[in-house]
mmCIF file of C-alpha atoms and ligand atoms in Angstrom:
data_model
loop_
_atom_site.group_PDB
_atom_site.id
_atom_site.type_symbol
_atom_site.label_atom_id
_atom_site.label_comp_id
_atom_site.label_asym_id
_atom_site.label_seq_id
_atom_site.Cartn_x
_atom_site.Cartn_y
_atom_site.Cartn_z
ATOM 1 C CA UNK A 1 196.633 362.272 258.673
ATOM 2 C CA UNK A 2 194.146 361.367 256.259
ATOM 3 C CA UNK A 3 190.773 362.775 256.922
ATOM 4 C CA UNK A 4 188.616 359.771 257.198
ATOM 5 C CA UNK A 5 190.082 356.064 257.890
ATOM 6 C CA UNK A 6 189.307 353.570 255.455
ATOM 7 C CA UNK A 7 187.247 350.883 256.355
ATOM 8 C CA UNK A 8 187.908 348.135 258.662
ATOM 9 C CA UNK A 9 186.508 345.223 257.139
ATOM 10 C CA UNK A 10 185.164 342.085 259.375
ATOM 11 C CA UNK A 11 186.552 338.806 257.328
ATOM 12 C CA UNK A 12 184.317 335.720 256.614
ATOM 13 C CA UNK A 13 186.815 333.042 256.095
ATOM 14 C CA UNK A 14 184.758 331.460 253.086
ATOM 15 C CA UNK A 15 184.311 327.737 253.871
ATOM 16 C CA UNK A 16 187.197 328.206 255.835
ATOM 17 C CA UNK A 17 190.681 329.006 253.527
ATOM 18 C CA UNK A 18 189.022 327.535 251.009
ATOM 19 C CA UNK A 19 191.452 329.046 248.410
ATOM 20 C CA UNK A 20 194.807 327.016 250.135
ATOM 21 C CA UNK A 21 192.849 323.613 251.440
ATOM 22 C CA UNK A 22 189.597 321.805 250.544
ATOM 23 C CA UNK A 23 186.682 323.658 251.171
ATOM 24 C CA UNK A 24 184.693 323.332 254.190
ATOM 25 C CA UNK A 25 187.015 320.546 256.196
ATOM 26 C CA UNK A 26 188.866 320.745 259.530
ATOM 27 C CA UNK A 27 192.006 321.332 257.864
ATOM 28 C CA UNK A 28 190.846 324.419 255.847
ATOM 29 C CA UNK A 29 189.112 325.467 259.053
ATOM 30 C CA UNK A 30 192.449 325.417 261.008
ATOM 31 C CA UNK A 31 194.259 327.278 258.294
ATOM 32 C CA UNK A 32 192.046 329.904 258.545
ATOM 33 C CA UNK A 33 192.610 330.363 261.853
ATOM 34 C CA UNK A 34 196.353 330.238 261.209
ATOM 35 C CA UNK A 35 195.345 333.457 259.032
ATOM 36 C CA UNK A 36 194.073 335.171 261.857
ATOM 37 C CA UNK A 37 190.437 334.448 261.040
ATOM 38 C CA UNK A 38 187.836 335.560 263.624
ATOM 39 C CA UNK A 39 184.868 334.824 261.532
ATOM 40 C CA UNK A 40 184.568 331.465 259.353
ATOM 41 C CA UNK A 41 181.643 330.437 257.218
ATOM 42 C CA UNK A 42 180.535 327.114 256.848
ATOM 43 C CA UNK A 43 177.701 325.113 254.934
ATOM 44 C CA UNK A 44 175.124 323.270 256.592
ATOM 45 C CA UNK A 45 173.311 319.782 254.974
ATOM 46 C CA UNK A 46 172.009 317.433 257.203
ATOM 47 C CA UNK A 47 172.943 313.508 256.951
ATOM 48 C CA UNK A 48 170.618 311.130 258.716
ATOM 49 C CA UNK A 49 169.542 313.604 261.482
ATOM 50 C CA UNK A 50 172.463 314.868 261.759
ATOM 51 C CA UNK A 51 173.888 318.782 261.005
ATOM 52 C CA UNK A 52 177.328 318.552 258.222
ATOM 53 C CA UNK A 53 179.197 320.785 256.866
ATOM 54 C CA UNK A 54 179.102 320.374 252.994
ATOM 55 C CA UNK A 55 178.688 323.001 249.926
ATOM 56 C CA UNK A 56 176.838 320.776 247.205
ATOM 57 C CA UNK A 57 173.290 318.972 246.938
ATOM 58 C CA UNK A 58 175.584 316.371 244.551
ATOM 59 C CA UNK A 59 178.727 314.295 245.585
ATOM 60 C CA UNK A 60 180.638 314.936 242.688
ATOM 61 C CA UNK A 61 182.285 318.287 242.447
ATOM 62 C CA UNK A 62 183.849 317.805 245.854
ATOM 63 C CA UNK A 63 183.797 313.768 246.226
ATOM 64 C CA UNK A 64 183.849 312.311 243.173
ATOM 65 C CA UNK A 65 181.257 309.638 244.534
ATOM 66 C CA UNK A 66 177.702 309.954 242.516
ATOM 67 C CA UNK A 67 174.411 310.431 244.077
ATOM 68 C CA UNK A 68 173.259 313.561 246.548
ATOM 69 C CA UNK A 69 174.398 314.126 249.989
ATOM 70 C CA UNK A 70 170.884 314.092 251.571
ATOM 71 C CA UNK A 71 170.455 310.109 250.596
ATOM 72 C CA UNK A 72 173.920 308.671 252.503
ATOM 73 C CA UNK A 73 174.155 307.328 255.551
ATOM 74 C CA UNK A 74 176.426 308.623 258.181
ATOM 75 C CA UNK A 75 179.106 305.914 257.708
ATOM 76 C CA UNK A 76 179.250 305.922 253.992
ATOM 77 C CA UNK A 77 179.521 309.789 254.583
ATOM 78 C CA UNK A 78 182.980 309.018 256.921
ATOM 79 C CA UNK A 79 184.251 307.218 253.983
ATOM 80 C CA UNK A 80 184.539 309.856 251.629
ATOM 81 C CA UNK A 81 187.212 312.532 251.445
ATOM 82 C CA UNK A 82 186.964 316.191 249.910
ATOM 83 C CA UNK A 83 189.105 316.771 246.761
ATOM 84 C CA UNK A 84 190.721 312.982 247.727
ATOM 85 C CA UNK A 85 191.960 313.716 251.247
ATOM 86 C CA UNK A 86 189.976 315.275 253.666
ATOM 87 C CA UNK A 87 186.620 314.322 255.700
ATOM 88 C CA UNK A 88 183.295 315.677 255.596
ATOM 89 C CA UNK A 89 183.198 317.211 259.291
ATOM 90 C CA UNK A 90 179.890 317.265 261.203
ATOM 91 C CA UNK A 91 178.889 320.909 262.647
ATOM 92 C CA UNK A 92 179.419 319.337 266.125
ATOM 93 C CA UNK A 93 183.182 318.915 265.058
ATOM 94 C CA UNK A 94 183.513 322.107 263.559
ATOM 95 C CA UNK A 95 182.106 324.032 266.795
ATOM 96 C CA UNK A 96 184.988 321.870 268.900
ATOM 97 C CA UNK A 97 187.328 323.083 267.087
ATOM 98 C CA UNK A 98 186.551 326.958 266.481
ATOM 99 C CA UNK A 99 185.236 327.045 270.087
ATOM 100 C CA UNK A 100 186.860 329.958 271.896
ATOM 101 C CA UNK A 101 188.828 330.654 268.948
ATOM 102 C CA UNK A 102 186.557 332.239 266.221
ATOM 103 C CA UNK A 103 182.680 332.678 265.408
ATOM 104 C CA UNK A 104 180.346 331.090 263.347
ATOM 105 C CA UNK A 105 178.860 332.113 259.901
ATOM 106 C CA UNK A 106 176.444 329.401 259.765
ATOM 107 C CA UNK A 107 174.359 329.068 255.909
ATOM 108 C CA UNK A 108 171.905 327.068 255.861
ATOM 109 C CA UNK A 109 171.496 324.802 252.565
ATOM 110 C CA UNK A 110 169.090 322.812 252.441
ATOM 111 C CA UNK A 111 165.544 321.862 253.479
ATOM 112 C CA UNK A 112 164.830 321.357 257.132
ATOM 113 C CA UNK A 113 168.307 322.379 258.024
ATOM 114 C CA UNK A 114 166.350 325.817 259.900
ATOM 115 C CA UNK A 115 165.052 324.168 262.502
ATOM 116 C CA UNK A 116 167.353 321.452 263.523
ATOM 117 C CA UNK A 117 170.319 324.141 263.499
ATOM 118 C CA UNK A 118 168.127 326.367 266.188
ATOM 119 C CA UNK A 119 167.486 323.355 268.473
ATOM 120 C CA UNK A 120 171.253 322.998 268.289
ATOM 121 C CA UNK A 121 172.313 326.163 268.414
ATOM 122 C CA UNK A 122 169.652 326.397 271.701
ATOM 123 C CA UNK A 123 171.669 323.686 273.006
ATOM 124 C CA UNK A 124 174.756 325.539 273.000
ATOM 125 C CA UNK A 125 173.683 328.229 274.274
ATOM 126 C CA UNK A 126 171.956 326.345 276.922
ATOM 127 C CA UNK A 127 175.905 325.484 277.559
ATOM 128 C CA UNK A 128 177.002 328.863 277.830
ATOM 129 C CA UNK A 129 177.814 330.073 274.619
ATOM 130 C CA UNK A 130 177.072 333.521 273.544
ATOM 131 C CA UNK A 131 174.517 334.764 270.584
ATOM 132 C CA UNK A 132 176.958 336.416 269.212
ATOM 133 C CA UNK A 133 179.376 333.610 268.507
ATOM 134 C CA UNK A 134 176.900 332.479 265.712
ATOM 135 C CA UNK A 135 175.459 334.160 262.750
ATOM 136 C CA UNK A 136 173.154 331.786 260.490
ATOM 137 C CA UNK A 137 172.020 333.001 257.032
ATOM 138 C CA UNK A 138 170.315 331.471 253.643
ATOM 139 C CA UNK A 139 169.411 332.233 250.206
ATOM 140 C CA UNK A 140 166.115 329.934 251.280
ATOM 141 C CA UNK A 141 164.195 332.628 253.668
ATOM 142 C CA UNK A 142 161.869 330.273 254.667
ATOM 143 C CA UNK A 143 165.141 328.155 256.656
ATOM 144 C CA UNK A 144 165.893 331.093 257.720
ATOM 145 C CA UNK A 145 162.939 331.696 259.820
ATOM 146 C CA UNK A 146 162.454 328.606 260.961
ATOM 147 C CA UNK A 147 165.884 329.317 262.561
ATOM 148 C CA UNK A 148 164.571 332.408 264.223
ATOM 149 C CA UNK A 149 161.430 331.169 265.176
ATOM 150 C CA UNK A 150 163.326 328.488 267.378
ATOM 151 C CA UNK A 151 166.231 330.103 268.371
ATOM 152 C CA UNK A 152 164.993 333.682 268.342
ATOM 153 C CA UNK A 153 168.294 335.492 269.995
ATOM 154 C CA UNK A 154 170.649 334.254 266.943
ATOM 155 C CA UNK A 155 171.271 336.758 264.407
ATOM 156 C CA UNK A 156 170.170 335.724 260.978
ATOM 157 C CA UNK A 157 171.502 337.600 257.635
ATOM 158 C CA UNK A 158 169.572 337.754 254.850
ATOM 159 C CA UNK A 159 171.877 336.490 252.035
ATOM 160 C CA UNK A 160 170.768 337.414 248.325
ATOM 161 C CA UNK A 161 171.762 336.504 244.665
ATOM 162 C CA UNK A 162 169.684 339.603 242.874
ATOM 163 C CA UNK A 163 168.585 342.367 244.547
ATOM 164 C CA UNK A 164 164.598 342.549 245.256
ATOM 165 C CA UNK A 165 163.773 346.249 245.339
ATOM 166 C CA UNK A 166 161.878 345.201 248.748
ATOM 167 C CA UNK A 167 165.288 343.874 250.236
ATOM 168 C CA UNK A 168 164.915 346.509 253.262
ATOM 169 C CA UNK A 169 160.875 345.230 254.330
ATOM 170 C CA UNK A 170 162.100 341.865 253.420
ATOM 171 C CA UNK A 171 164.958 342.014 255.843
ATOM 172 C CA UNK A 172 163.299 343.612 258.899
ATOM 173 C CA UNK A 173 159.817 340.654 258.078
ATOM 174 C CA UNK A 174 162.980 338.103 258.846
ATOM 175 C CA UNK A 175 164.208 340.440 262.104
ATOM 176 C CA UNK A 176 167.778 340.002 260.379
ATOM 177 C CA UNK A 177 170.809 341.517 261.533
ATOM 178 C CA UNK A 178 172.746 341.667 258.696
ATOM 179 C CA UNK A 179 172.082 341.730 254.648
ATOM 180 C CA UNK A 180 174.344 339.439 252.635
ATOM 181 C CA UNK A 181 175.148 340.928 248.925
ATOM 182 C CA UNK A 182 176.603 339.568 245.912
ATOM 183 C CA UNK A 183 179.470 341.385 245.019
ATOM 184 C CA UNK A 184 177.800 341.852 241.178
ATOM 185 C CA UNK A 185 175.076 343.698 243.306
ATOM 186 C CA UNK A 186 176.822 346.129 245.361
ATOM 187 C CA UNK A 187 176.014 349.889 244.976
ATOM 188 C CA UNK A 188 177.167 352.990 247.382
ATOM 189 C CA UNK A 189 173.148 353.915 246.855
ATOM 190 C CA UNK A 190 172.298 350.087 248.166
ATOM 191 C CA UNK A 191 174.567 350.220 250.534
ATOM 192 C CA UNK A 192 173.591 353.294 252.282
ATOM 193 C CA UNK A 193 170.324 352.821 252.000
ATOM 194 C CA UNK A 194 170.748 349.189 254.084
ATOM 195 C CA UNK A 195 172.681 350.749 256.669
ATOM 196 C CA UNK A 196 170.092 353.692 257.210
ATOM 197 C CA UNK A 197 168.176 350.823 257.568
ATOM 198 C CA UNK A 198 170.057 349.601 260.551
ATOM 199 C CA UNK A 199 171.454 346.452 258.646
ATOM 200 C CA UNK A 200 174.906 345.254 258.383
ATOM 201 C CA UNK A 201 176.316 344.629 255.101
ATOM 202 C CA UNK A 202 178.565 341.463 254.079
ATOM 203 C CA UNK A 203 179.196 340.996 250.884
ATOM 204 C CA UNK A 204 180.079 337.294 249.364
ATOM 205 C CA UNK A 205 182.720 336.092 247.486
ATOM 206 C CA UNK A 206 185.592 338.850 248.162
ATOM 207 C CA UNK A 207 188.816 337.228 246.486
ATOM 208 C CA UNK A 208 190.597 340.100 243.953
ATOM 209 C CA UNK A 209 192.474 342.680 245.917
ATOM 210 C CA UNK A 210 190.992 345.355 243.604
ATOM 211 C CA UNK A 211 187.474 344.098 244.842
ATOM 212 C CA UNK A 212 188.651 343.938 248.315
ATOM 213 C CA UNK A 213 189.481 347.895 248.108
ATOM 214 C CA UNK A 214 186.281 348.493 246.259
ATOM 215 C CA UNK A 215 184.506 346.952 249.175
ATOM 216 C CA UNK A 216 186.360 348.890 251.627
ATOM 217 C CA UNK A 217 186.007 352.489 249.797
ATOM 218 C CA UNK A 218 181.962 351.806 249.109
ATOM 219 C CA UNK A 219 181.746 350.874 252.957
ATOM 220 C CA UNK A 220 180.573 347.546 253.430
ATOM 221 C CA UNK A 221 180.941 346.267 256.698
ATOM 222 C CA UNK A 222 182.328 342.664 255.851
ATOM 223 C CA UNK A 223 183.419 340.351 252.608
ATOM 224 C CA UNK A 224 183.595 336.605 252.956
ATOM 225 C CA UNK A 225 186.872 335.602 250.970
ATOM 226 C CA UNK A 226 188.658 332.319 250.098
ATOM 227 C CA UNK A 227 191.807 334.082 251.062
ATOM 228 C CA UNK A 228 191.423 335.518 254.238
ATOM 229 C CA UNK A 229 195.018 336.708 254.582
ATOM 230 C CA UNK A 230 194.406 339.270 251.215
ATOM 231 C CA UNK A 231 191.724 340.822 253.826
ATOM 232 C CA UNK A 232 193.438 340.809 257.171
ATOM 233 C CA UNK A 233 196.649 342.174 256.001
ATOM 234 C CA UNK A 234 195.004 345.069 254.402
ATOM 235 C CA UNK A 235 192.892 346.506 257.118
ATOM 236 C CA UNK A 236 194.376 349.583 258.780
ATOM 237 C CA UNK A 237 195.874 349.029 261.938
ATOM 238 C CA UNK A 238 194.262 349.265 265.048
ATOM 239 C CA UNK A 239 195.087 352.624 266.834
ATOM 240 C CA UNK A 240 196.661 351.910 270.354
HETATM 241 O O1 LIG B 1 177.330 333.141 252.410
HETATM 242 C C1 LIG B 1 178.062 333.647 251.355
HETATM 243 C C2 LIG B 1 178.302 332.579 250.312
HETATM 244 O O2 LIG B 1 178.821 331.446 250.966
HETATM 245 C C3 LIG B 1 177.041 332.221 249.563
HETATM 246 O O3 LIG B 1 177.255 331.386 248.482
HETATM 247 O O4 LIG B 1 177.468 329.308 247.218
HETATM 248 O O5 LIG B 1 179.441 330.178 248.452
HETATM 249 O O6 LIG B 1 177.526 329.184 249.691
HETATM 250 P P1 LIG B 1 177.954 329.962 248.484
HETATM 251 MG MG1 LIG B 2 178.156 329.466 251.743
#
């Protein structure tokens, strides 16, 4: 019997199983929960009004079509396919399909996408949904309150790059849940430190096994991942 369990970490399908089908589309979505995924995280743009799910300010990487996003219309946006086969989904679609079936890591991308996610997410909820199904973050703080401000029972995460040596004041200004780390950022000093803080720690993008047991022996309480499976099937098993 060892004398402390390792850690049980809570899996952020990245952009779905983005490392086995294009990222951020219904079919990577549904692979992920094939995997087992409870958690997925998605990408949020907005199109005309209306809330997508897309990585990139640009077309290219993902499309091959030139131009940004933000300037299409909604039908040219149904015409184009990720990585040559698969549709752009709008949130609406997404939350169908995951509904009952996993939660939300929502990360908000661009400009204006902070409020019009927490009149949505108001409106589910407003339909019975619970807070916790959701979790929104962004590297723009600023989205991220918006959010809040409109949909003020949502958990928000504050999701960083660096590591401001305010990231504690910063995170309890926002009223976040949950502190989102690069993994190039991670310390056993940070970490405690955030959770004597009362935060959660996720850290972002989780894909080497070696990292995944780093993660697990520092004590972070999540990783997102492109392969959710490499997390899942490591955890310990749950005692009966
Ligand atoms: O939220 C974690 C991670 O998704 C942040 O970076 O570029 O993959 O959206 P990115
Ligand atoms: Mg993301």
């Amino acid at each position: 019997m060892p004398l402390s369990s390792p850690a049980n970490l809570i899996c952020f399908a990245h952009r779905g199983a983005s490392g086995y089908e294009p990222e951020n589309t219904l079919r990577s979505f549904k692979r992920a929960l094939e995997l087992g995924a409870t958690w997925i995280e998605c990408d949020i743009r907005v199109v005309e009004d209306e809330l997508v799910v897309f990585h990139d300010r640009t077309l290219g990487r993902l499309t091959g079509a030139s131009g940004t996003l933000a300037n299409l219309d909604l039908s040219t946006l149904r015409t184009l396919r990720v990585n040559g086969r698969e549709p752009i989904p709008l949130l609406s679609e997404v939350v169908e399909l995951l509904h009952n079936k996993a939660r939300l890591q929502l990360e908000l991308k661009a400009s204006g996408t902070g409020e019009r996610l927490g009149r949505y997410l108001t409106s589910l909820l407003e339909k019975g949904w619970d807070t916790d199904s959701f979790l929104v973050s962004s590297f723009d703080h600023d989205e991220l309150a918006a959010c809040k401000r409109i949909a003020p029972s949502i958990p928000v995460g504050v999701l960083l790059y660096g590591y401001p040596i305010n990231t504690p004041e910063l995170a309890r200004a926002l009223g976040a849940y949950s502190v989102h780390l690069n993994l190039e950022t991670v310390t056993p000093k940070r970490v405690n430190t955030l959770h004597q803080a009362g935060l959660k720690v996720f850290v972002y993008t989780v894909n080497d096994s070696a990292d995944i047991e780093a993660m697990r022996a520092v004590g972070v309480d999540g990783v997102f991942s492109d392969f959710p499976d490499r997390v899942l099937l490591t955890n310990p098993p749950k005692a009966s």
